[in-house]
Amino acid sequence: MSKRFIVSAESTPKLPRHAKLRFDKARDKWIILAPERVFELDHVAYEVISRCDGGRSVEQVIDSLCEKFDQVGREVIMTDVTNMLQDLADKGFVVT
Amino acid sequence: MSDVIEQGTKASATVPVADRVVPYALLAELTHRCPLQCPYCSNPLELERSSNEIQTEDWLRVIDQAAEMGILHIHFSGGEPTVRKDLEVLVEHAGRVGLYSNLITSAVLLTRDRLERLRDMGLDHVQVSFQGTTPDIADRVAGFAGHKKKLQAARWVRELDMPLTVNAVMHRQNLHQLPDMIDMAVALDAERLEVAQVQYYGWALRNRAAFLPTREQLDEATGQVEEARSQHKGVLVIDYVVPDYYARRPKSCMGGWGRQFLNITPSGKVLPCHAAESIAGLQFDSVKDKPLAWIWEESASFNLYRGTGWMPEPCRSCDRREIDWGGCRCQAFALTGDAANTDPACELSPHRDVLEMPLKESNAAAPDFIYRRIGA
């Protein structure tokens, strides 16, 4: 039986086997497909999710985002990324 | 069947009304054949015979057209979809064109080998229906001794590392098993539990007095679902469908007529919802005659109740008209005789009093089932 995934700096998040990240031509946006659910990703969500490959830690994901968005403070990025990943994990879109 | 569409970085975002409406999901009813005889079956009273079923090549063409239109999910359903020998071919094709495939099954005909084959062909997800948590109740409701086989098949799904949804159809005769059903879903290692209380169309409407729970039963169940959601947060997603007879506002049926969803019957007719054939006088186009995109965009049946232009009062001036879309057309027809009326599940409906009798019946003794059979 699985346990709730609590997101931390060391965890290495990825999409579960049943969720698929793909570009949706008809709607012109990135989406995650899961059973009976479609999660439409905005620009920020895509930047985060596309870095969650099961190899990189949350810390490394944040590092990479800080490089790309260097005008945003690290604290802000860290809070946003952690909250977003926890929210997605609780909905079954992200596992460790 | 209502796909949940979530947007952005927060789950509470609502879906904006797009200029061009692109459907999200296709329910492919491959057949009406099924060994079960559930008295709440969502198939129409007039069941389609196997000789009327469209062929493999028709379904392959439809799958291509669906992907081209921007449909994302395909649900292989029935009847019991595993009676179709071409299921593997259809699943493989759906994966090839990028559709997310879901098998909605009673599971009683599945073998481990076939499940493995379906997985290898790219099946993304399996949903197994349960009629209770014990054979005495589950098999009596299904009219078929299948409960043990369902449990076995659900375990195979997880052994084969496929995601599992437990679909629990609940009503006054099994609602006391809800806590056990939640435990069963967790023990089966399901990702998702659908607590689907019976909705009253077709067969279920005939059997309404045998199924509709009392307000007290419903409130108890709702409390149990809320508790389980917090207890199993991050482990089990629970979707909850309540009987809308107790609602103050109607459900956003199908996310609005012709907005997100389409259904194809075993004979190839394209419907805005699986119960739409219950509305007398409507004509539905077939995939044998027209392209799917034409039917979605141009056909009379899809445009009849699309948007808000068809609405009478109190819907027309209601600030929720683009939230619940007037509720359910099939229910409005079944309960008031006119599909263009406000759904009586809305407190503001001038026909709200039609719900008084069924709510009274829910407190009386339950009558015998009328089982789903051809010619019943």
Tab-separated table of N, CA, C and O in Angstrom, chain B residues 260-306:
chain	number	residue	atom	x	y	z
B	260	GLN	N	-18.026	19.266	-23.800
B	260	GLN	CA	-16.789	18.577	-23.428
B	260	GLN	C	-16.760	17.125	-23.865
B	260	GLN	O	-15.702	16.513	-23.907
B	261	PHE	N	-17.915	16.582	-24.164
B	261	PHE	CA	-18.054	15.138	-24.143
B	261	PHE	C	-18.924	14.654	-25.287
B	261	PHE	O	-19.897	15.299	-25.651
B	262	LEU	N	-18.547	13.496	-25.841
B	262	LEU	CA	-19.479	12.819	-26.732
B	262	LEU	C	-19.419	11.322	-26.538
B	262	LEU	O	-18.457	10.760	-26.030
B	263	ASN	N	-20.528	10.698	-26.933
B	263	ASN	CA	-20.722	9.278	-26.707
B	263	ASN	C	-21.067	8.626	-28.042
B	263	ASN	O	-21.848	9.176	-28.807
B	264	ILE	N	-20.448	7.485	-28.321
B	264	ILE	CA	-20.822	6.756	-29.534
B	264	ILE	C	-21.422	5.415	-29.128
B	264	ILE	O	-20.838	4.671	-28.334
B	265	THR	N	-22.617	5.138	-29.650
B	265	THR	CA	-23.329	3.911	-29.280
B	265	THR	C	-22.782	2.732	-30.094
B	265	THR	O	-22.076	2.928	-31.085
B	266	PRO	N	-23.119	1.509	-29.695
B	266	PRO	CA	-22.616	0.338	-30.422
B	266	PRO	C	-22.936	0.371	-31.922
B	266	PRO	O	-22.182	-0.151	-32.737
B	267	SER	N	-24.046	1.013	-32.293
B	267	SER	CA	-24.417	1.048	-33.714
B	267	SER	C	-23.848	2.278	-34.418
B	267	SER	O	-24.099	2.476	-35.607
B	268	GLY	N	-23.107	3.129	-33.698
B	268	GLY	CA	-22.406	4.238	-34.344
B	268	GLY	C	-23.076	5.591	-34.218
B	268	GLY	O	-22.609	6.581	-34.778
B	269	LYS	N	-24.182	5.653	-33.476
B	269	LYS	CA	-24.830	6.953	-33.287
B	269	LYS	C	-24.014	7.804	-32.314
B	269	LYS	O	-23.479	7.296	-31.329
B	270	VAL	N	-23.944	9.104	-32.593
B	270	VAL	CA	-23.147	9.999	-31.756
B	270	VAL	C	-24.092	10.835	-30.890
B	270	VAL	O	-24.972	11.535	-31.412
B	271	LEU	N	-23.901	10.743	-29.573
B	271	LEU	CA	-24.808	11.389	-28.620
B	271	LEU	C	-24.042	12.383	-27.740
B	271	LEU	O	-22.885	12.145	-27.417
B	272	PRO	N	-24.719	13.473	-27.323
B	272	PRO	CA	-24.076	14.401	-26.379
B	272	PRO	C	-23.947	13.822	-24.974
B	272	PRO	O	-23.186	14.341	-24.167
B	273	CYS	N	-24.708	12.785	-24.658
B	273	CYS	CA	-24.510	12.065	-23.395
B	273	CYS	C	-25.095	10.679	-23.571
B	273	CYS	O	-25.897	10.447	-24.467
B	274	HIS	N	-24.692	9.735	-22.706
B	274	HIS	CA	-25.078	8.352	-22.948
B	274	HIS	C	-26.571	8.098	-22.802
B	274	HIS	O	-27.072	7.095	-23.284
B	275	ALA	N	-27.287	9.008	-22.149
B	275	ALA	CA	-28.732	8.807	-21.963
B	275	ALA	C	-29.575	9.590	-22.973
B	275	ALA	O	-30.803	9.558	-22.923
B	276	ALA	N	-28.910	10.295	-23.895
B	276	ALA	CA	-29.627	11.250	-24.750
B	276	ALA	C	-30.723	10.608	-25.612
B	276	ALA	O	-31.690	11.266	-25.980
B	277	GLU	N	-30.570	9.304	-25.915
B	277	GLU	CA	-31.609	8.652	-26.724
B	277	GLU	C	-32.934	8.524	-25.978
B	277	GLU	O	-33.959	8.211	-26.580
B	278	SER	N	-32.910	8.774	-24.656
B	278	SER	CA	-34.158	8.702	-23.895
B	278	SER	C	-35.051	9.913	-24.172
B	278	SER	O	-36.231	9.911	-23.832
B	279	ILE	N	-34.483	10.953	-24.789
B	279	ILE	CA	-35.277	12.147	-25.105
B	279	ILE	C	-36.026	11.899	-26.415
B	279	ILE	O	-35.406	11.801	-27.480
B	280	ALA	N	-37.345	11.792	-26.325
B	280	ALA	CA	-38.147	11.453	-27.506
B	280	ALA	C	-38.048	12.557	-28.558
B	280	ALA	O	-37.998	13.741	-28.223
B	281	GLY	N	-37.987	12.156	-29.810
B	281	GLY	CA	-38.037	13.120	-30.904
B	281	GLY	C	-36.684	13.587	-31.400
B	281	GLY	O	-36.602	14.232	-32.440
B	282	LEU	N	-35.605	13.279	-30.687
B	282	LEU	CA	-34.282	13.701	-31.165
B	282	LEU	C	-33.736	12.690	-32.171
B	282	LEU	O	-33.916	11.486	-32.018
B	283	GLN	N	-33.077	13.193	-33.205
B	283	GLN	CA	-32.418	12.345	-34.203
B	283	GLN	C	-30.919	12.501	-34.034
B	283	GLN	O	-30.421	13.619	-33.926
B	284	PHE	N	-30.206	11.388	-34.028
B	284	PHE	CA	-28.757	11.450	-33.869
B	284	PHE	C	-28.050	10.936	-35.109
B	284	PHE	O	-28.433	9.911	-35.665
B	285	ASP	N	-27.011	11.650	-35.521
B	285	ASP	CA	-26.244	11.237	-36.695
B	285	ASP	C	-25.297	10.101	-36.342
B	285	ASP	O	-24.928	9.913	-35.188
B	286	SER	N	-24.910	9.369	-37.414
B	286	SER	CA	-24.063	8.195	-37.214
B	286	SER	C	-22.687	8.407	-37.822
B	286	SER	O	-22.537	9.072	-38.848
B	287	VAL	N	-21.689	7.802	-37.187
B	287	VAL	CA	-20.326	7.848	-37.739
B	287	VAL	C	-20.228	7.080	-39.052
B	287	VAL	O	-19.240	7.205	-39.767
B	288	LYS	N	-21.256	6.304	-39.355
B	288	LYS	CA	-21.265	5.610	-40.652
B	288	LYS	C	-21.557	6.585	-41.797
B	288	LYS	O	-21.195	6.349	-42.933
B	289	ASP	N	-22.248	7.699	-41.471
B	289	ASP	CA	-22.671	8.645	-42.514
B	289	ASP	C	-21.873	9.944	-42.536
B	289	ASP	O	-21.780	10.589	-43.579
B	290	LYS	N	-21.381	10.370	-41.374
B	290	LYS	CA	-20.766	11.708	-41.289
B	290	LYS	C	-19.461	11.650	-40.502
B	290	LYS	O	-19.321	10.833	-39.584
B	291	PRO	N	-18.543	12.583	-40.782
B	291	PRO	CA	-17.334	12.684	-39.938
B	291	PRO	C	-17.704	13.158	-38.530
B	291	PRO	O	-18.651	13.931	-38.355
B	292	LEU	N	-16.935	12.693	-37.563
B	292	LEU	CA	-17.208	13.024	-36.166
B	292	LEU	C	-17.205	14.543	-35.926
B	292	LEU	O	-18.054	15.080	-35.218
B	293	ALA	N	-16.248	15.247	-36.534
B	293	ALA	CA	-16.144	16.700	-36.319
B	293	ALA	C	-17.391	17.418	-36.838
B	293	ALA	O	-17.866	18.380	-36.223
B	294	TRP	N	-17.929	16.931	-37.966
B	294	TRP	CA	-19.151	17.547	-38.496
B	294	TRP	C	-20.293	17.359	-37.509
B	294	TRP	O	-21.048	18.293	-37.220
B	295	ILE	N	-20.420	16.144	-36.988
B	295	ILE	CA	-21.512	15.855	-36.051
B	295	ILE	C	-21.387	16.738	-34.810
B	295	ILE	O	-22.359	17.328	-34.335
B	296	TRP	N	-20.163	16.866	-34.308
B	296	TRP	CA	-19.909	17.691	-33.115
B	296	TRP	C	-20.249	19.159	-33.364
B	296	TRP	O	-20.920	19.803	-32.564
B	297	GLU	N	-19.806	19.677	-34.510
B	297	GLU	CA	-19.961	21.115	-34.739
B	297	GLU	C	-21.296	21.499	-35.371
B	297	GLU	O	-21.864	22.535	-35.046
B	298	GLU	N	-21.776	20.675	-36.293
B	298	GLU	CA	-22.890	21.097	-37.141
B	298	GLU	C	-24.227	20.416	-36.877
B	298	GLU	O	-25.270	20.943	-37.274
B	299	SER	N	-24.208	19.213	-36.294
B	299	SER	CA	-25.467	18.459	-36.268
B	299	SER	C	-26.517	19.142	-35.396
B	299	SER	O	-26.206	19.816	-34.411
B	300	ALA	N	-27.779	18.927	-35.775
B	300	ALA	CA	-28.897	19.552	-35.061
B	300	ALA	C	-28.929	19.104	-33.607
B	300	ALA	O	-29.151	19.920	-32.704
B	301	SER	N	-28.684	17.820	-33.360
B	301	SER	CA	-28.819	17.319	-31.988
B	301	SER	C	-27.796	17.953	-31.053
B	301	SER	O	-28.094	18.244	-29.898
B	302	PHE	N	-26.567	18.178	-31.544
B	302	PHE	CA	-25.549	18.773	-30.672
B	302	PHE	C	-25.783	20.262	-30.452
B	302	PHE	O	-25.422	20.811	-29.417
B	303	ASN	N	-26.389	20.925	-31.425
B	303	ASN	CA	-26.591	22.370	-31.285
B	303	ASN	C	-27.877	22.735	-30.544
B	303	ASN	O	-28.025	23.867	-30.092
B	304	LEU	N	-28.765	21.760	-30.423
B	304	LEU	CA	-30.088	22.036	-29.850
B	304	LEU	C	-30.010	22.651	-28.445
B	304	LEU	O	-30.684	23.637	-28.150
B	305	TYR	N	-29.196	22.062	-27.571
B	305	TYR	CA	-29.106	22.555	-26.188
B	305	TYR	C	-27.693	23.023	-25.847
B	305	TYR	O	-27.292	23.059	-24.691
B	306	ARG	N	-26.940	23.379	-26.874
B	306	ARG	CA	-25.572	23.865	-26.637
B	306	ARG	C	-25.625	25.333	-26.206
B	306	ARG	O	-26.446	26.100	-26.709
